[in-house]
Amino acid sequence: MSLLPLVFTSGWASGINAYAVILLFGVFGATGMTDEVPESLQRTDVLVVAGVLFVCEAVADKIPYVDSIWDSVHTVIRPVSGAVVAALLAGQSGSLPEIAAGAVGGATALMSHLVKAGTRMAVNSSPEPFSNVAVSTAEDFGVAGIITFAIFHPLAAAIIAGGLLLAGIVIVIFLASKIRRFWRRRAERRARRRMATAWPPL
């Protein structure tokens, strides 16, 4: 009964910070806080790699424009990670088909990733860098908090994750004009760089 809410929540969190999800689940499983985490996520090599990549994301995610480049690279990684984690959780419990769990986790991760990426484009339209740090830090703590909460209260955590996903979609729609300005400015900067590096006509 508790697996589907856990799958949904892990998918939402994976769309924001997939490495934190893997790291947290692995640590919780390895320390015996839950028996729903498969052993493949508890392996030392998996935890080390997830930890290193989490640190890389924590740094890149707080630098204006670098965060959007990082998000672009992870457009495939986060949904795939969400699907894999969900399938592993389903395989561990046997109460939900792995394909169905993977579809739920991957689709939820893709939606939350698109919300995160869209929000960051809007935040990057601000000239000051502090908003990036604030938003990124809030995301880090949010993912850690909701995954921890989901281990003990999966249904309540899924409801919160669903509410946050819906609120994020509404915010991105509201900030659509800022997002469009972000892409125009990015295109203009690329055009200026091309002109600056072009050879002068003979």
PDB file of C-alpha atoms in Angstrom:
ATOM      1  CA  MET A   1       0.000   0.000   0.000  1.00  0.00           C
ATOM      2  CA  SER A   2       2.811   2.437   0.822  1.00  0.00           C
ATOM      3  CA  LEU A   3       4.925   1.722  -2.271  1.00  0.00           C
ATOM      4  CA  LEU A   4       3.061   3.805  -4.866  1.00  0.00           C
ATOM      5  CA  PRO A   5       3.219   7.007  -2.757  1.00  0.00           C
ATOM      6  CA  LEU A   6       6.916   6.341  -2.127  1.00  0.00           C
ATOM      7  CA  VAL A   7       7.510   5.828  -5.854  1.00  0.00           C
ATOM      8  CA  PHE A   8       5.703   9.069  -6.680  1.00  0.00           C
ATOM      9  CA  THR A   9       7.635  11.034  -4.065  1.00  0.00           C
ATOM     10  CA  SER A  10      10.977   9.601  -5.140  1.00  0.00           C
ATOM     11  CA  GLY A  11      10.157  10.522  -8.739  1.00  0.00           C
ATOM     12  CA  TRP A  12       9.319  14.104  -7.785  1.00  0.00           C
ATOM     13  CA  ALA A  13      12.528  14.406  -5.778  1.00  0.00           C
ATOM     14  CA  SER A  14      14.625  12.792  -8.543  1.00  0.00           C
ATOM     15  CA  GLY A  15      13.486  15.481 -10.956  1.00  0.00           C
ATOM     16  CA  ILE A  16      15.040  18.070  -8.656  1.00  0.00           C
ATOM     17  CA  ASN A  17      18.142  16.280  -7.379  1.00  0.00           C
ATOM     18  CA  ALA A  18      18.498  12.660  -8.479  1.00  0.00           C
ATOM     19  CA  TYR A  19      21.840  12.171  -6.753  1.00  0.00           C
ATOM     20  CA  ALA A  20      20.449  13.263  -3.385  1.00  0.00           C
ATOM     21  CA  VAL A  21      17.610  10.739  -3.735  1.00  0.00           C
ATOM     22  CA  ILE A  22      19.977   7.855  -4.469  1.00  0.00           C
ATOM     23  CA  LEU A  23      22.319   8.919  -1.665  1.00  0.00           C
ATOM     24  CA  LEU A  24      19.540   9.285   0.910  1.00  0.00           C
ATOM     25  CA  PHE A  25      17.824   6.013   0.049  1.00  0.00           C
ATOM     26  CA  GLY A  26      21.165   4.238   0.111  1.00  0.00           C
ATOM     27  CA  VAL A  27      22.100   5.635   3.507  1.00  0.00           C
ATOM     28  CA  PHE A  28      18.671   4.903   4.981  1.00  0.00           C
ATOM     29  CA  GLY A  29      18.830   1.328   3.713  1.00  0.00           C
ATOM     30  CA  ALA A  30      22.403   0.753   4.818  1.00  0.00           C
ATOM     31  CA  THR A  31      21.697   2.048   8.326  1.00  0.00           C
ATOM     32  CA  GLY A  32      18.590  -0.101   8.694  1.00  0.00           C
ATOM     33  CA  MET A  33      16.117   2.776   8.872  1.00  0.00           C
ATOM     34  CA  THR A  34      13.994   1.056   6.217  1.00  0.00           C
ATOM     35  CA  ASP A  35      13.843  -2.362   4.590  1.00  0.00           C
ATOM     36  CA  GLU A  36      12.231  -1.085   1.371  1.00  0.00           C
ATOM     37  CA  VAL A  37      15.532   0.047  -0.186  1.00  0.00           C
ATOM     38  CA  PRO A  38      17.135  -2.555  -2.486  1.00  0.00           C
ATOM     39  CA  GLU A  39      20.712  -3.620  -1.791  1.00  0.00           C
ATOM     40  CA  SER A  40      21.857  -2.230  -5.152  1.00  0.00           C
ATOM     41  CA  LEU A  41      21.307   1.296  -3.801  1.00  0.00           C
ATOM     42  CA  GLN A  42      23.160   0.497  -0.589  1.00  0.00           C
ATOM     43  CA  ARG A  43      26.419  -0.528  -2.243  1.00  0.00           C
ATOM     44  CA  THR A  44      29.457   1.470  -1.179  1.00  0.00           C
ATOM     45  CA  ASP A  45      30.490   2.328  -4.743  1.00  0.00           C
ATOM     46  CA  VAL A  46      26.987   3.609  -5.535  1.00  0.00           C
ATOM     47  CA  LEU A  47      26.959   5.757  -2.402  1.00  0.00           C
ATOM     48  CA  VAL A  48      30.416   7.195  -3.153  1.00  0.00           C
ATOM     49  CA  VAL A  49      29.534   8.084  -6.756  1.00  0.00           C
ATOM     50  CA  ALA A  50      26.179   9.544  -5.712  1.00  0.00           C
ATOM     51  CA  GLY A  51      27.887  11.558  -2.976  1.00  0.00           C
ATOM     52  CA  VAL A  52      30.499  13.014  -5.347  1.00  0.00           C
ATOM     53  CA  LEU A  53      27.884  13.898  -7.974  1.00  0.00           C
ATOM     54  CA  PHE A  54      25.666  15.405  -5.278  1.00  0.00           C
ATOM     55  CA  VAL A  55      28.486  17.741  -4.260  1.00  0.00           C
ATOM     56  CA  CYS A  56      29.066  18.686  -7.916  1.00  0.00           C
ATOM     57  CA  GLU A  57      25.378  19.459  -8.328  1.00  0.00           C
ATOM     58  CA  ALA A  58      25.245  21.402  -5.072  1.00  0.00           C
ATOM     59  CA  VAL A  59      27.963  23.719  -6.410  1.00  0.00           C
ATOM     60  CA  ALA A  60      26.847  23.995 -10.051  1.00  0.00           C
ATOM     61  CA  ASP A  61      23.231  24.504  -9.053  1.00  0.00           C
ATOM     62  CA  LYS A  62      24.041  27.730  -7.206  1.00  0.00           C
ATOM     63  CA  ILE A  63      25.903  29.505 -10.018  1.00  0.00           C
ATOM     64  CA  PRO A  64      23.753  31.650 -12.354  1.00  0.00           C
ATOM     65  CA  TYR A  65      23.449  30.226 -15.890  1.00  0.00           C
ATOM     66  CA  VAL A  66      25.683  27.289 -14.954  1.00  0.00           C
ATOM     67  CA  ASP A  67      22.622  25.870 -13.202  1.00  0.00           C
ATOM     68  CA  SER A  68      20.588  26.053 -16.419  1.00  0.00           C
ATOM     69  CA  ILE A  69      23.360  24.336 -18.384  1.00  0.00           C
ATOM     70  CA  TRP A  70      23.468  21.641 -15.695  1.00  0.00           C
ATOM     71  CA  ASP A  71      19.688  21.267 -15.927  1.00  0.00           C
ATOM     72  CA  SER A  72      19.908  20.869 -19.710  1.00  0.00           C
ATOM     73  CA  VAL A  73      22.429  18.060 -19.329  1.00  0.00           C
ATOM     74  CA  HIS A  74      20.169  16.345 -16.788  1.00  0.00           C
ATOM     75  CA  THR A  75      16.985  16.495 -18.863  1.00  0.00           C
ATOM     76  CA  VAL A  76      17.483  12.797 -19.610  1.00  0.00           C
ATOM     77  CA  ILE A  77      19.448  11.791 -16.504  1.00  0.00           C
ATOM     78  CA  ARG A  78      16.873  12.811 -13.904  1.00  0.00           C
ATOM     79  CA  PRO A  79      13.820  11.104 -15.459  1.00  0.00           C
ATOM     80  CA  VAL A  80      15.851   7.954 -16.137  1.00  0.00           C
ATOM     81  CA  SER A  81      17.133   7.991 -12.566  1.00  0.00           C
ATOM     82  CA  GLY A  82      13.605   8.474 -11.249  1.00  0.00           C
ATOM     83  CA  ALA A  83      12.398   5.524 -13.314  1.00  0.00           C
ATOM     84  CA  VAL A  84      15.269   3.268 -12.234  1.00  0.00           C
ATOM     85  CA  VAL A  85      14.888   4.071  -8.531  1.00  0.00           C
ATOM     86  CA  ALA A  86      11.134   3.497  -8.764  1.00  0.00           C
ATOM     87  CA  ALA A  87      11.603   0.159 -10.550  1.00  0.00           C
ATOM     88  CA  LEU A  88      14.166  -0.945  -7.966  1.00  0.00           C
ATOM     89  CA  LEU A  89      11.797  -0.046  -5.133  1.00  0.00           C
ATOM     90  CA  ALA A  90       9.012  -2.018  -6.829  1.00  0.00           C
ATOM     91  CA  GLY A  91      11.280  -5.007  -7.382  1.00  0.00           C
ATOM     92  CA  GLN A  92      12.294  -4.935  -3.743  1.00  0.00           C
ATOM     93  CA  SER A  93       8.721  -5.076  -2.429  1.00  0.00           C
ATOM     94  CA  GLY A  94       7.075  -7.077  -5.183  1.00  0.00           C
ATOM     95  CA  SER A  95       3.779  -5.261  -4.574  1.00  0.00           C
ATOM     96  CA  LEU A  96       3.848  -3.151  -7.758  1.00  0.00           C
ATOM     97  CA  PRO A  97       4.967  -4.127 -11.288  1.00  0.00           C
ATOM     98  CA  GLU A  98       8.403  -2.736 -12.029  1.00  0.00           C
ATOM     99  CA  ILE A  99       7.400  -1.331 -15.432  1.00  0.00           C
ATOM    100  CA  ALA A 100       4.446   0.532 -13.934  1.00  0.00           C
ATOM    101  CA  ALA A 101       6.586   1.855 -11.087  1.00  0.00           C
ATOM    102  CA  GLY A 102       9.285   2.960 -13.515  1.00  0.00           C
ATOM    103  CA  ALA A 103       6.709   4.789 -15.629  1.00  0.00           C
ATOM    104  CA  VAL A 104       5.321   6.627 -12.600  1.00  0.00           C
ATOM    105  CA  GLY A 105       8.763   7.524 -11.265  1.00  0.00           C
ATOM    106  CA  GLY A 106      10.128   8.596 -14.639  1.00  0.00           C
ATOM    107  CA  ALA A 107       7.089  10.678 -15.618  1.00  0.00           C
ATOM    108  CA  THR A 108       6.969  12.412 -12.247  1.00  0.00           C
ATOM    109  CA  ALA A 109      10.714  13.094 -12.378  1.00  0.00           C
ATOM    110  CA  LEU A 110      10.379  14.585 -15.871  1.00  0.00           C
ATOM    111  CA  MET A 111       7.588  16.915 -14.778  1.00  0.00           C
ATOM    112  CA  SER A 112       9.408  18.124 -11.680  1.00  0.00           C
ATOM    113  CA  HIS A 113      12.628  18.531 -13.687  1.00  0.00           C
ATOM    114  CA  LEU A 114      10.857  20.730 -16.234  1.00  0.00           C
ATOM    115  CA  VAL A 115       9.408  22.809 -13.396  1.00  0.00           C
ATOM    116  CA  LYS A 116      12.847  23.168 -11.812  1.00  0.00           C
ATOM    117  CA  ALA A 117      14.522  24.090 -15.102  1.00  0.00           C
ATOM    118  CA  GLY A 118      11.801  26.592 -15.987  1.00  0.00           C
ATOM    119  CA  THR A 119      11.954  28.220 -12.572  1.00  0.00           C
ATOM    120  CA  ARG A 120      15.736  28.554 -12.820  1.00  0.00           C
ATOM    121  CA  MET A 121      15.446  30.311 -16.183  1.00  0.00           C
ATOM    122  CA  ALA A 122      13.192  32.864 -14.539  1.00  0.00           C
ATOM    123  CA  VAL A 123      15.519  33.224 -11.544  1.00  0.00           C
ATOM    124  CA  ASN A 124      18.483  33.764 -13.880  1.00  0.00           C
ATOM    125  CA  SER A 125      16.726  36.776 -15.356  1.00  0.00           C
ATOM    126  CA  SER A 126      17.472  38.550 -12.068  1.00  0.00           C
ATOM    127  CA  PRO A 127      20.803  40.446 -12.094  1.00  0.00           C
ATOM    128  CA  GLU A 128      21.805  39.401  -8.578  1.00  0.00           C
ATOM    129  CA  PRO A 129      23.186  35.907  -7.800  1.00  0.00           C
ATOM    130  CA  PHE A 130      21.719  35.472  -4.323  1.00  0.00           C
ATOM    131  CA  SER A 131      18.344  34.226  -5.520  1.00  0.00           C
ATOM    132  CA  ASN A 132      20.061  31.247  -7.180  1.00  0.00           C
ATOM    133  CA  VAL A 133      21.720  30.291  -3.919  1.00  0.00           C
ATOM    134  CA  ALA A 134      18.474  30.678  -1.976  1.00  0.00           C
ATOM    135  CA  VAL A 135      16.399  28.637  -4.433  1.00  0.00           C
ATOM    136  CA  SER A 136      19.042  25.911  -4.739  1.00  0.00           C
ATOM    137  CA  THR A 137      19.443  25.628  -0.974  1.00  0.00           C
ATOM    138  CA  ALA A 138      15.669  25.417  -0.539  1.00  0.00           C
ATOM    139  CA  GLU A 139      15.562  22.629  -3.135  1.00  0.00           C
ATOM    140  CA  ASP A 140      18.345  20.698  -1.400  1.00  0.00           C
ATOM    141  CA  PHE A 141      16.644  20.870   1.987  1.00  0.00           C
ATOM    142  CA  GLY A 142      13.249  20.192   0.423  1.00  0.00           C
ATOM    143  CA  VAL A 143      14.431  16.995  -1.255  1.00  0.00           C
ATOM    144  CA  ALA A 144      16.210  15.804   1.885  1.00  0.00           C
ATOM    145  CA  GLY A 145      13.205  16.591   4.063  1.00  0.00           C
ATOM    146  CA  ILE A 146      10.538  15.015   1.884  1.00  0.00           C
ATOM    147  CA  ILE A 147      12.522  11.830   1.186  1.00  0.00           C
ATOM    148  CA  THR A 148      13.173  11.422   4.914  1.00  0.00           C
ATOM    149  CA  PHE A 149       9.502  12.079   5.628  1.00  0.00           C
ATOM    150  CA  ALA A 150       8.469   9.607   2.909  1.00  0.00           C
ATOM    151  CA  ILE A 151      10.364   6.781   4.603  1.00  0.00           C
ATOM    152  CA  PHE A 152       8.091   7.066   7.645  1.00  0.00           C
ATOM    153  CA  HIS A 153       4.938   8.635   6.168  1.00  0.00           C
ATOM    154  CA  PRO A 154       4.835   7.811   2.446  1.00  0.00           C
ATOM    155  CA  LEU A 155       1.236   8.838   1.773  1.00  0.00           C
ATOM    156  CA  ALA A 156       1.541  12.228   3.475  1.00  0.00           C
ATOM    157  CA  ALA A 157       4.845  12.845   1.700  1.00  0.00           C
ATOM    158  CA  ALA A 158       3.259  12.007  -1.673  1.00  0.00           C
ATOM    159  CA  ILE A 159       0.454  14.487  -1.019  1.00  0.00           C
ATOM    160  CA  ILE A 160       3.011  17.187  -0.218  1.00  0.00           C
ATOM    161  CA  ALA A 161       5.063  16.310  -3.307  1.00  0.00           C
ATOM    162  CA  GLY A 162       1.937  16.456  -5.468  1.00  0.00           C
ATOM    163  CA  GLY A 163       1.038  19.851  -4.056  1.00  0.00           C
ATOM    164  CA  LEU A 164       4.549  21.167  -4.659  1.00  0.00           C
ATOM    165  CA  LEU A 165       4.529  19.838  -8.218  1.00  0.00           C
ATOM    166  CA  LEU A 166       1.206  21.500  -8.954  1.00  0.00           C
ATOM    167  CA  ALA A 167       2.344  24.766  -7.370  1.00  0.00           C
ATOM    168  CA  GLY A 168       5.565  24.635  -9.403  1.00  0.00           C
ATOM    169  CA  ILE A 169       3.641  24.208 -12.660  1.00  0.00           C
ATOM    170  CA  VAL A 170       1.483  27.235 -11.816  1.00  0.00           C
ATOM    171  CA  ILE A 171       4.581  29.301 -10.972  1.00  0.00           C
ATOM    172  CA  VAL A 172       6.326  28.379 -14.223  1.00  0.00           C
ATOM    173  CA  ILE A 173       3.240  29.377 -16.224  1.00  0.00           C
ATOM    174  CA  PHE A 174       3.115  32.671 -14.320  1.00  0.00           C
ATOM    175  CA  LEU A 175       6.830  33.293 -14.977  1.00  0.00           C
ATOM    176  CA  ALA A 176       6.667  32.323 -18.656  1.00  0.00           C
ATOM    177  CA  SER A 177       7.445  35.883 -19.785  1.00  0.00           C
ATOM    178  CA  LYS A 178      10.659  35.938 -17.744  1.00  0.00           C
ATOM    179  CA  ILE A 179      11.642  32.574 -19.169  1.00  0.00           C
ATOM    180  CA  ARG A 180      11.178  33.871 -22.707  1.00  0.00           C
ATOM    181  CA  ARG A 181      13.351  36.894 -21.885  1.00  0.00           C
ATOM    182  CA  PHE A 182      16.010  34.540 -20.542  1.00  0.00           C
ATOM    183  CA  TRP A 183      16.180  32.665 -23.834  1.00  0.00           C
ATOM    184  CA  ARG A 184      16.274  35.908 -25.860  1.00  0.00           C
ATOM    185  CA  ARG A 185      19.172  37.241 -23.785  1.00  0.00           C
ATOM    186  CA  ARG A 186      21.007  33.939 -24.120  1.00  0.00           C
ATOM    187  CA  ALA A 187      20.569  34.014 -27.886  1.00  0.00           C
ATOM    188  CA  GLU A 188      21.801  37.621 -28.028  1.00  0.00           C
ATOM    189  CA  ARG A 189      24.910  36.757 -25.988  1.00  0.00           C
ATOM    190  CA  ARG A 190      25.709  33.877 -28.321  1.00  0.00           C
ATOM    191  CA  ALA A 191      25.295  36.139 -31.334  1.00  0.00           C
ATOM    192  CA  ARG A 192      27.628  38.754 -29.818  1.00  0.00           C
ATOM    193  CA  ARG A 193      30.232  36.081 -29.036  1.00  0.00           C
ATOM    194  CA  ARG A 194      30.099  34.803 -32.603  1.00  0.00           C
ATOM    195  CA  MET A 195      30.539  38.322 -33.948  1.00  0.00           C
ATOM    196  CA  ALA A 196      33.443  39.002 -31.584  1.00  0.00           C
ATOM    197  CA  THR A 197      35.314  35.877 -32.623  1.00  0.00           C
ATOM    198  CA  ALA A 198      34.586  36.158 -36.332  1.00  0.00           C
ATOM    199  CA  TRP A 199      37.461  37.132 -38.621  1.00  0.00           C
ATOM    200  CA  PRO A 200      37.150  40.623 -40.153  1.00  0.00           C
ATOM    201  CA  PRO A 201      36.299  40.649 -43.856  1.00  0.00           C
ATOM    202  CA  LEU A 202      39.255  40.807 -46.234  1.00  0.00           C
TER     203      LEU A 202
END
